[in-house]
Short mmCIF file of N, CA and C in Angstrom, two decimals:
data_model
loop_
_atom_site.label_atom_id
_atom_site.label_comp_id
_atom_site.label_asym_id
_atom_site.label_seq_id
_atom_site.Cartn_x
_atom_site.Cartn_y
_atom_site.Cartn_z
N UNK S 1 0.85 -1.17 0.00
CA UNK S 1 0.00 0.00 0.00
C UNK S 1 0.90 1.24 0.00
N UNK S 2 0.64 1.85 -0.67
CA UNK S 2 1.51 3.54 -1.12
C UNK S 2 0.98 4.07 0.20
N UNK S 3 2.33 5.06 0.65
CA UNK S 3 1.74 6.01 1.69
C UNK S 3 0.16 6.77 1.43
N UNK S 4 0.19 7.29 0.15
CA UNK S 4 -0.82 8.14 -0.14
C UNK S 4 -2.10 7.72 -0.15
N UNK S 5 -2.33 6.38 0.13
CA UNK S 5 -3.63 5.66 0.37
C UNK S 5 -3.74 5.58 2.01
N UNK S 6 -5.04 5.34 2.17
CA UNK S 6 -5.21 5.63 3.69
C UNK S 6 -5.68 4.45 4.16
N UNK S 7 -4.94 3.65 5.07
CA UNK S 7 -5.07 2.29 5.86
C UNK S 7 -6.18 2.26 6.48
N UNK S 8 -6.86 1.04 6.65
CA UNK S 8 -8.16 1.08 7.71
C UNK S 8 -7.40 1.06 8.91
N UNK S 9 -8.07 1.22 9.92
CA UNK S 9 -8.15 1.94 11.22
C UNK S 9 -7.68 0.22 12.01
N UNK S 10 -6.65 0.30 12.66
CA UNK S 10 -6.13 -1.07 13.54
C UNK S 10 -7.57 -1.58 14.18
N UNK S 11 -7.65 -3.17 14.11
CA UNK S 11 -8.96 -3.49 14.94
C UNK S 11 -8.20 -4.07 16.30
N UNK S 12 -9.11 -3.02 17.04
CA UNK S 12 -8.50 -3.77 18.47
C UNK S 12 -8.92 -5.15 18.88
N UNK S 13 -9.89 -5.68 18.83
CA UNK S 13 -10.10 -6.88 19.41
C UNK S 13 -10.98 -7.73 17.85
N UNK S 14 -11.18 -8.86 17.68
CA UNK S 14 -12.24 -9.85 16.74
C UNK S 14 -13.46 -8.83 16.89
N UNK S 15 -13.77 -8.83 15.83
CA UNK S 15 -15.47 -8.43 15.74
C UNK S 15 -16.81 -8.88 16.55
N UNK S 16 -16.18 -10.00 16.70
CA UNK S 16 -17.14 -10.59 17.23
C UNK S 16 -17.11 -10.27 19.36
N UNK S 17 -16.62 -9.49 19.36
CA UNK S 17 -15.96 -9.32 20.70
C UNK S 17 -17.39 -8.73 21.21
N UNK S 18 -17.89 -9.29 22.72
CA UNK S 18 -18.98 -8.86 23.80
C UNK S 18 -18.75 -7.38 24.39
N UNK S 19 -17.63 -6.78 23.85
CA UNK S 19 -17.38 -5.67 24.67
C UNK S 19 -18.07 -4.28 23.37
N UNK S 20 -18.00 -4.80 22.60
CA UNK S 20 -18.59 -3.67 21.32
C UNK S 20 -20.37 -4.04 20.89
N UNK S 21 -20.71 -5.10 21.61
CA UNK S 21 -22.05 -5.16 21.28
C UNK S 21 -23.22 -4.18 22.18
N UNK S 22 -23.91 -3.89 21.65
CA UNK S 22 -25.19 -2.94 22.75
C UNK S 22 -25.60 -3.83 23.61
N UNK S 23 -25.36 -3.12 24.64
CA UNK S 23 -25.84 -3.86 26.01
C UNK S 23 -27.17 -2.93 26.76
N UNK S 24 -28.34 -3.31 27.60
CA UNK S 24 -29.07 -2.44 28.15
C UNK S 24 -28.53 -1.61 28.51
N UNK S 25 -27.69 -1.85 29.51
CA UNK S 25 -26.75 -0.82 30.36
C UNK S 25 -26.15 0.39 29.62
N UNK S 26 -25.60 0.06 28.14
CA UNK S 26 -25.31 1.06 27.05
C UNK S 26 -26.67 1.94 26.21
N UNK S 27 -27.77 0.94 25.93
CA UNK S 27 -28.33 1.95 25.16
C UNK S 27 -29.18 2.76 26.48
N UNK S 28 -29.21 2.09 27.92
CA UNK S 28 -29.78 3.21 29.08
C UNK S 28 -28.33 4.39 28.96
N UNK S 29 -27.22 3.84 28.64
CA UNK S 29 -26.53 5.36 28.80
C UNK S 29 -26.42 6.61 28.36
N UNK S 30 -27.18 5.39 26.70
CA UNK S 30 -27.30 6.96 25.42
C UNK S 30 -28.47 7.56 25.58
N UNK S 31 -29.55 6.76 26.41
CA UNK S 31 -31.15 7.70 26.57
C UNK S 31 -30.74 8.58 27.48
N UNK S 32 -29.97 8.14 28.36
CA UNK S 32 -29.24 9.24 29.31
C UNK S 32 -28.86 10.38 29.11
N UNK S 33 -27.85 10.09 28.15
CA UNK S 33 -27.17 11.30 27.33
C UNK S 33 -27.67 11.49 26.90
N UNK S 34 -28.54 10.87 25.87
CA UNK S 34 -29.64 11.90 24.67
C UNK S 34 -30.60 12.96 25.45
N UNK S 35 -31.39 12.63 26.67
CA UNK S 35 -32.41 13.61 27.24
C UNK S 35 -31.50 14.86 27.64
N UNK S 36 -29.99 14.64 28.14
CA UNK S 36 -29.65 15.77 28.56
C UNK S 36 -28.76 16.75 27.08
N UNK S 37 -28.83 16.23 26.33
CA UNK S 37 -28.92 16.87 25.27
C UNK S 37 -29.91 17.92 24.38
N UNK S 38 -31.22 17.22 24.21
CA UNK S 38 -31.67 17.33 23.54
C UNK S 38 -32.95 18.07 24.36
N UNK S 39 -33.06 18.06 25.40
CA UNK S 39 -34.37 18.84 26.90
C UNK S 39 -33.51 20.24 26.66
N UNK S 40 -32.47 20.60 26.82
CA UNK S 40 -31.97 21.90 26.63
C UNK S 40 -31.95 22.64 25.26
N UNK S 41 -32.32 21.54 24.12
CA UNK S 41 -32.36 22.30 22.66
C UNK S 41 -34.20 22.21 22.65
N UNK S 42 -34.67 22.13 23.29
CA UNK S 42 -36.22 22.28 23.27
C UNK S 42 -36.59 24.28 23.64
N UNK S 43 -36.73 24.77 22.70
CA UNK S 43 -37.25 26.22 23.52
C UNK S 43 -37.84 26.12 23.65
N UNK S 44 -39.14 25.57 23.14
CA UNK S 44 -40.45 25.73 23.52
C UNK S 44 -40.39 25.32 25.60
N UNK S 45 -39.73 24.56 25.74
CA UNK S 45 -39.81 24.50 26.74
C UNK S 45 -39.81 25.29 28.16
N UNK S 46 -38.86 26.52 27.44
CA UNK S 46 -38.04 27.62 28.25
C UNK S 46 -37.99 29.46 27.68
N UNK S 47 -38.93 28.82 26.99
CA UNK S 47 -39.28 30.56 26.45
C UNK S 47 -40.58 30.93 27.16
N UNK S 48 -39.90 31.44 28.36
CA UNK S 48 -40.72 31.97 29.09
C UNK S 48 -40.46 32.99 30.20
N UNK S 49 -40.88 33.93 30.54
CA UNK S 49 -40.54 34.79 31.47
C UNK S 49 -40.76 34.29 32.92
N UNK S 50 -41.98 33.82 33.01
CA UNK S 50 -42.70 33.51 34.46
C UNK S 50 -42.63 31.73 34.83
N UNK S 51 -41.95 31.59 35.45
CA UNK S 51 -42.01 32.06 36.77
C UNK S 51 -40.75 32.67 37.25
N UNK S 52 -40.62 33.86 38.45
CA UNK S 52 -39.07 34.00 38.26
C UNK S 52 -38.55 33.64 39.28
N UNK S 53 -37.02 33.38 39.69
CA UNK S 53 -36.70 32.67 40.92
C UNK S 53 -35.63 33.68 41.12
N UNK S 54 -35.38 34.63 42.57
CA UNK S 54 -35.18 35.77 42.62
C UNK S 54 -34.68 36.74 41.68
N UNK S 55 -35.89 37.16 41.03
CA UNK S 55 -35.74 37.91 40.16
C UNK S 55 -35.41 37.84 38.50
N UNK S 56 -34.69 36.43 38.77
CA UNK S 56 -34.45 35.89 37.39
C UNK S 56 -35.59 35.44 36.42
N UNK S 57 -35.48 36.01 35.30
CA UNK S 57 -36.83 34.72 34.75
C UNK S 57 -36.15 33.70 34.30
N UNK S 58 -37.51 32.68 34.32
CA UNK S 58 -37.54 31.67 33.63
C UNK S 58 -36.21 30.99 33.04
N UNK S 59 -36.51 31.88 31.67
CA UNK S 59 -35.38 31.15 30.84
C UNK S 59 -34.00 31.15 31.31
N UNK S 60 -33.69 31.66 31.88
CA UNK S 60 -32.32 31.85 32.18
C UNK S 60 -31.98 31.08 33.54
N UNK S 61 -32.91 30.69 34.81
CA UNK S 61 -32.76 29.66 35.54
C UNK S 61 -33.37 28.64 34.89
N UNK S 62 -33.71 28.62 34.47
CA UNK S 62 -33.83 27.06 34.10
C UNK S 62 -32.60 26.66 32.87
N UNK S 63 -31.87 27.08 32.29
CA UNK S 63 -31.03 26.69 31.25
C UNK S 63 -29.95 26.41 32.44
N UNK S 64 -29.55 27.43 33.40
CA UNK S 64 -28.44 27.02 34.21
C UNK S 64 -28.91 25.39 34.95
N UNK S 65 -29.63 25.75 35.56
CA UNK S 65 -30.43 24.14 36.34
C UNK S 65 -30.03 23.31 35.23
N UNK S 66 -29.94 23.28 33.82
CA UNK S 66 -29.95 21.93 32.94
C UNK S 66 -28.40 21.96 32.57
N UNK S 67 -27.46 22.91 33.31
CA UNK S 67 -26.17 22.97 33.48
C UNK S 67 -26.13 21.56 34.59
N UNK S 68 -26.21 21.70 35.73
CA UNK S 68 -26.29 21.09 36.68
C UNK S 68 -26.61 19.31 36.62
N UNK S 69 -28.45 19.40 36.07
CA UNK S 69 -28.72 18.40 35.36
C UNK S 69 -27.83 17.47 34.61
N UNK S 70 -27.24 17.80 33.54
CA UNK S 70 -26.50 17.44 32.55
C UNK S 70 -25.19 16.74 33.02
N UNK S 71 -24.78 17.47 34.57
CA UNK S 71 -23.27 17.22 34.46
C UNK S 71 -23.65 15.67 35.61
N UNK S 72 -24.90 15.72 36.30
CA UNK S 72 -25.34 14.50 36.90
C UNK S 72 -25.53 13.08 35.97
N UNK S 73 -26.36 13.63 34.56
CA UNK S 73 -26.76 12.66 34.23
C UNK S 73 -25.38 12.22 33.86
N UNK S 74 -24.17 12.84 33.26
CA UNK S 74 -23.18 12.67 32.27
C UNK S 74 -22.64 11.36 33.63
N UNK S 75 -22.20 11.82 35.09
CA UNK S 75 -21.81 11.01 36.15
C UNK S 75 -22.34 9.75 36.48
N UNK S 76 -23.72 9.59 36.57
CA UNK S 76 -24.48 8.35 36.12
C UNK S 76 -24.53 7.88 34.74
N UNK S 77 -24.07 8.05 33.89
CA UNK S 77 -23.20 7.42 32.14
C UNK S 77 -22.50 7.14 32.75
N UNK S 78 -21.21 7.24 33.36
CA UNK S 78 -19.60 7.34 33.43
C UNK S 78 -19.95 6.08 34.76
N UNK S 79 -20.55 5.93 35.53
CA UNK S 79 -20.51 5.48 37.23
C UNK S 79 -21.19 3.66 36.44
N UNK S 80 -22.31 3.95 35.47
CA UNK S 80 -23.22 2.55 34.78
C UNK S 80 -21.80 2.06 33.82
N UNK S 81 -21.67 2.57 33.50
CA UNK S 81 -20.18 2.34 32.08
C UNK S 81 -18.78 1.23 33.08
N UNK S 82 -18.45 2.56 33.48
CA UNK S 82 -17.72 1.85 34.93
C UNK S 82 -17.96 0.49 35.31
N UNK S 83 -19.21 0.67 35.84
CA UNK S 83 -19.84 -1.12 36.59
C UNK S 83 -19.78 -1.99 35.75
N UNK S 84 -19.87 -1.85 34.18
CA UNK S 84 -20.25 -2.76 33.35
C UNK S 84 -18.78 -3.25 32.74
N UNK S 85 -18.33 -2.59 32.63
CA UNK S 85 -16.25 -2.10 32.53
C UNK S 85 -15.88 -3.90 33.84
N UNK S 86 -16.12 -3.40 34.73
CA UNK S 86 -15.33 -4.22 36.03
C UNK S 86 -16.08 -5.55 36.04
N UNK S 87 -17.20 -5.25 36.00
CA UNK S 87 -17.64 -6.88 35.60
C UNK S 87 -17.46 -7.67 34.26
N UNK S 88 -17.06 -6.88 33.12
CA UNK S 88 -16.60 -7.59 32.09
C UNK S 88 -15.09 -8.28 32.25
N UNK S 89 -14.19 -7.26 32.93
CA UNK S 89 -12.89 -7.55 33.51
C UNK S 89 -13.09 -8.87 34.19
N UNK S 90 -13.80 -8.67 35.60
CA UNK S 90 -13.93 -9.86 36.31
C UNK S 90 -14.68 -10.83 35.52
N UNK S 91 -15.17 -10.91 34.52
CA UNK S 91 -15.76 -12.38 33.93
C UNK S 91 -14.79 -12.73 32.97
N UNK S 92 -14.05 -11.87 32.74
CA UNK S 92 -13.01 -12.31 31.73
C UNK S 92 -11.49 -11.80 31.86
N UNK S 93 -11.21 -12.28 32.84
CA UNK S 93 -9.57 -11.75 33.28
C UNK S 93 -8.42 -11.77 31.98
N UNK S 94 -8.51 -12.90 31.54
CA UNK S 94 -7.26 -12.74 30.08
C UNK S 94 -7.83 -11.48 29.41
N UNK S 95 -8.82 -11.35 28.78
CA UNK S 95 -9.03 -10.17 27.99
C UNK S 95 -8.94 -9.04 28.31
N UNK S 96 -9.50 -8.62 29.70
CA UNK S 96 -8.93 -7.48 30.50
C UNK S 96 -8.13 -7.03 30.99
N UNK S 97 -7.12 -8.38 31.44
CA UNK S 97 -6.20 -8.17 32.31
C UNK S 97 -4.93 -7.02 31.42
N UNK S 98 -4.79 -6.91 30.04
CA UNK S 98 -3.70 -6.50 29.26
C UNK S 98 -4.57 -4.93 28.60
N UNK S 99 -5.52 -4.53 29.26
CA UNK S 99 -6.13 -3.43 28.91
C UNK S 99 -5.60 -2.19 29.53
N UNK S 100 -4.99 -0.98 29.14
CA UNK S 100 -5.20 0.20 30.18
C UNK S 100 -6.15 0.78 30.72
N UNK S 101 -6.63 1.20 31.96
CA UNK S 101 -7.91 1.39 32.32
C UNK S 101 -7.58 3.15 32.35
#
């Protein structure tokens, strides 16, 4: 292969590998991530003046609150990911054991 052609991408493990398939635990992580995505691109939700929370309206506490929101849900992704991470390790020590964590 000539430099000027572009190599496919190294496969880290067989295709067929349990660690790249969708698991509940994964597609609960992307509904996870998707609501805190996609609840903050909703205006309809937040175009609003009333109610105000000292003094602030609406829109502007509530976009910070989905600051807050967001960085929880992102910690519960990362904390479910994690669990599912250590029990794949522990059910399968050769395959994990040579991984960087």
């Amino acid at each position: 292969m000539s430099p000027t052609q572009s190599s496919p991408p190294p496969v880290r493990d067989d295709p067929g590998d349990p660690r790249w398939r969708p698991t509940p635990t994964r597609i609960a992580v992307a509904i996870i991530l998707l609501v805190g995505i996609v609840v903050p691109l909703l205006v309809g939700t937040y175009a609003f003046d009333q109610p105000r929370l000292f003094g602030f309206p609406f829109f502007y506490w509530y976009q910070l609150l989905w600051v807050f929101i967001a960085a929880g849900l992102c910690g519960i992704a990362f904390l479910l990911l994690k669990r599912e991470r250590e029990r794949f390790e522990r059910d399968h020590p050769k395959r994990g054991s040579g991984e960087s964590k």
